[in-house]
Short mmCIF file of the C-alpha atoms (twelve columns), coordinates in Angstrom:
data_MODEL
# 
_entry.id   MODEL 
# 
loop_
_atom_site.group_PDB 
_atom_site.id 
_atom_site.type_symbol 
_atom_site.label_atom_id 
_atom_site.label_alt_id 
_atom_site.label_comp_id 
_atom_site.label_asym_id 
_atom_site.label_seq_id 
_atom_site.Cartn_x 
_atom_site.Cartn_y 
_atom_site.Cartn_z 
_atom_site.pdbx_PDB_model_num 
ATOM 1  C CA . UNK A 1  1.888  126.953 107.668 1 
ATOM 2  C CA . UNK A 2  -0.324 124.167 108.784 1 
ATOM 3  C CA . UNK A 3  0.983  121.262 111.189 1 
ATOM 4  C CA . UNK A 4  -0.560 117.749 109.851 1 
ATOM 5  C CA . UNK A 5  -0.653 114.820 111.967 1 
ATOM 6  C CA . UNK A 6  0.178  111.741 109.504 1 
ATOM 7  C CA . UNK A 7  -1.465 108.246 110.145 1 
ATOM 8  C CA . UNK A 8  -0.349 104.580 109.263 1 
ATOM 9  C CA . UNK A 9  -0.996 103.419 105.924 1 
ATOM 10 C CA . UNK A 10 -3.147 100.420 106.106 1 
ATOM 11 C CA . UNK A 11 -2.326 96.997  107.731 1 
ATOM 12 C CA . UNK A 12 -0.590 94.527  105.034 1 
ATOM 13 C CA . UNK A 13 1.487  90.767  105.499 1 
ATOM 14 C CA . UNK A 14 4.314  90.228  104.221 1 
ATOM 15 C CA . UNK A 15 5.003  88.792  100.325 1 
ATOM 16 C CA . UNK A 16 8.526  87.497  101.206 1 
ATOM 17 C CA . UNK A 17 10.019 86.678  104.258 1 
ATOM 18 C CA . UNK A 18 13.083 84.062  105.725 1 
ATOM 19 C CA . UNK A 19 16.208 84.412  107.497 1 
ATOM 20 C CA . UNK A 20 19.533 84.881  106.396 1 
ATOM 21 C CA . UNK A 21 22.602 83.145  107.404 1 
ATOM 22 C CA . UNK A 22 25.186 85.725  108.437 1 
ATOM 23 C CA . UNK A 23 28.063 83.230  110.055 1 
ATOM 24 C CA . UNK A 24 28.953 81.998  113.320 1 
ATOM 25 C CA . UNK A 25 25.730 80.089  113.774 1 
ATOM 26 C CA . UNK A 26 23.521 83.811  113.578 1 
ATOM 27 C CA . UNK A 27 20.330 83.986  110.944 1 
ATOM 28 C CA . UNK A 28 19.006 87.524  110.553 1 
ATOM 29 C CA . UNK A 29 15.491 87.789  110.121 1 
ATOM 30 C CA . UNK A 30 14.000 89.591  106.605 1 
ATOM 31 C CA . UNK A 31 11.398 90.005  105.466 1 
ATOM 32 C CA . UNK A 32 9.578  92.356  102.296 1 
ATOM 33 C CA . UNK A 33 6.373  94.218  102.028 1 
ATOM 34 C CA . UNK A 34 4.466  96.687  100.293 1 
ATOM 35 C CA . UNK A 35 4.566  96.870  96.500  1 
ATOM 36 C CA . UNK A 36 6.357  94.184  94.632  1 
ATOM 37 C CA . UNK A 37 8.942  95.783  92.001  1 
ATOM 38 C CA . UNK A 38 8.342  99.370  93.350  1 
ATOM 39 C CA . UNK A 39 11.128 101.468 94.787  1 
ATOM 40 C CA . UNK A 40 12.873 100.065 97.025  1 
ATOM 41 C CA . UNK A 41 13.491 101.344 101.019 1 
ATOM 42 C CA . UNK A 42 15.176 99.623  103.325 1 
ATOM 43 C CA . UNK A 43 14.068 99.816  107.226 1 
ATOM 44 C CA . UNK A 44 16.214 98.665  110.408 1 
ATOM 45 C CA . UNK A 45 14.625 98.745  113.515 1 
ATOM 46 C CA . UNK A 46 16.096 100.737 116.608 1 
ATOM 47 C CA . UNK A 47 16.898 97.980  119.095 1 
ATOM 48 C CA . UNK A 48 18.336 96.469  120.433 1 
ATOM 49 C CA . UNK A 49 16.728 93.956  121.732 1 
ATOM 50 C CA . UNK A 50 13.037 94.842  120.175 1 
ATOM 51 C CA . UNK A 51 12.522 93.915  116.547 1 
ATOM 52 C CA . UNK A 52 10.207 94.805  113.096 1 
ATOM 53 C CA . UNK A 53 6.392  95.128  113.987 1 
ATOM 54 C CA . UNK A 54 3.230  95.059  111.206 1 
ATOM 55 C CA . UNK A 55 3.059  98.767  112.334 1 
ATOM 56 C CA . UNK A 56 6.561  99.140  110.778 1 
ATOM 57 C CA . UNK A 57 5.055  98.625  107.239 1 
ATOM 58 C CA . UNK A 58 2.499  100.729 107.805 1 
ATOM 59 C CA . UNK A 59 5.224  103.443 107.586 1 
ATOM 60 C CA . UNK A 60 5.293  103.293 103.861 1 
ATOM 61 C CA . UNK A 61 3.059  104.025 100.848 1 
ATOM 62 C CA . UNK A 62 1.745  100.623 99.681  1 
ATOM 63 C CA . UNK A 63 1.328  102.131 96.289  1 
ATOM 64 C CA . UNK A 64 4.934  103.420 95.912  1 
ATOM 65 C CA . UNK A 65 7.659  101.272 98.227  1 
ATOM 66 C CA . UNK A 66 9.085  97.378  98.307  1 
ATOM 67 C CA . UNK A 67 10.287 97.517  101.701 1 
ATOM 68 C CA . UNK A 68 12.628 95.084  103.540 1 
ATOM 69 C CA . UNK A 69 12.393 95.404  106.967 1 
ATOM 70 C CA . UNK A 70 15.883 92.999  109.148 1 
ATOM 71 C CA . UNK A 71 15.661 92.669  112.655 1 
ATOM 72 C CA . UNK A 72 18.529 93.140  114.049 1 
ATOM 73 C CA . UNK A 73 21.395 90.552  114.645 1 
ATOM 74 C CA . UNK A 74 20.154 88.614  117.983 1 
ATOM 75 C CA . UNK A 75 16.950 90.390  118.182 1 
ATOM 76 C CA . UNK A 76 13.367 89.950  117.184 1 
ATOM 77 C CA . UNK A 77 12.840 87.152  115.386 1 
ATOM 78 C CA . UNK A 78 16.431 86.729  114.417 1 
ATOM 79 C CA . UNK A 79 18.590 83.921  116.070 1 
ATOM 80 C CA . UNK A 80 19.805 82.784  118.572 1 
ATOM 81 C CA . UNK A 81 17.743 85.714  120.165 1 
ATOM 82 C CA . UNK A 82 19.421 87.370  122.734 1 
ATOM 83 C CA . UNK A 83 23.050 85.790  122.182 1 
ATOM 84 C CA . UNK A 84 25.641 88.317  122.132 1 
ATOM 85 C CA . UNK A 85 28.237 84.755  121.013 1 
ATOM 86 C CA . UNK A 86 30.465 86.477  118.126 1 
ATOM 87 C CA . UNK A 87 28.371 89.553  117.902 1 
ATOM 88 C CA . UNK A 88 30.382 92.134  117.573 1 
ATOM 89 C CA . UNK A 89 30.565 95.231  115.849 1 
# 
């Protein structure tokens, strides 16, 4: 058996992207990539604090995935950014 060091997929924007409004004044931040109408994945971030990077869609086959990629409540590019205000669990 053969170890094999996997690289990124190549660089690609976003197609979609916004925030969603989650309550108590709080927007997550979306946003999708990859192949439009493909299977679907879903990727969260491991925080806290940090949030999605262009090297996160790089994880994925462009030919085979529609990712969304969320930053995490209060982090990244969601807001308030750092406000732990009725962030709870």
């Amino acid at each position: 058996m053969t170890d094999t060091l996997r690289t990124l997929y190549p660089p690609t924007e976003p197609f979609a992207h916004g925030h969603l409004d989650v309550g108590d004044g709080h927007h997550v931040y979306w946003e999708r990539a990859r192949a439009r109408g493909a299977k679907p994945a879903i990727f969260l971030h491991g925080g806290p604090g940090g949030g999605c990077s262009p090297d996160h869609r790089r994880l994925f086959d462009p030919a085979r995935y529609d990712v969304l990629l969320f930053d995490q409540r209060g982090c990244g590019r969601s807001t308030p950014h750092a406000s732990l205000d009725a962030n709870t669990t």
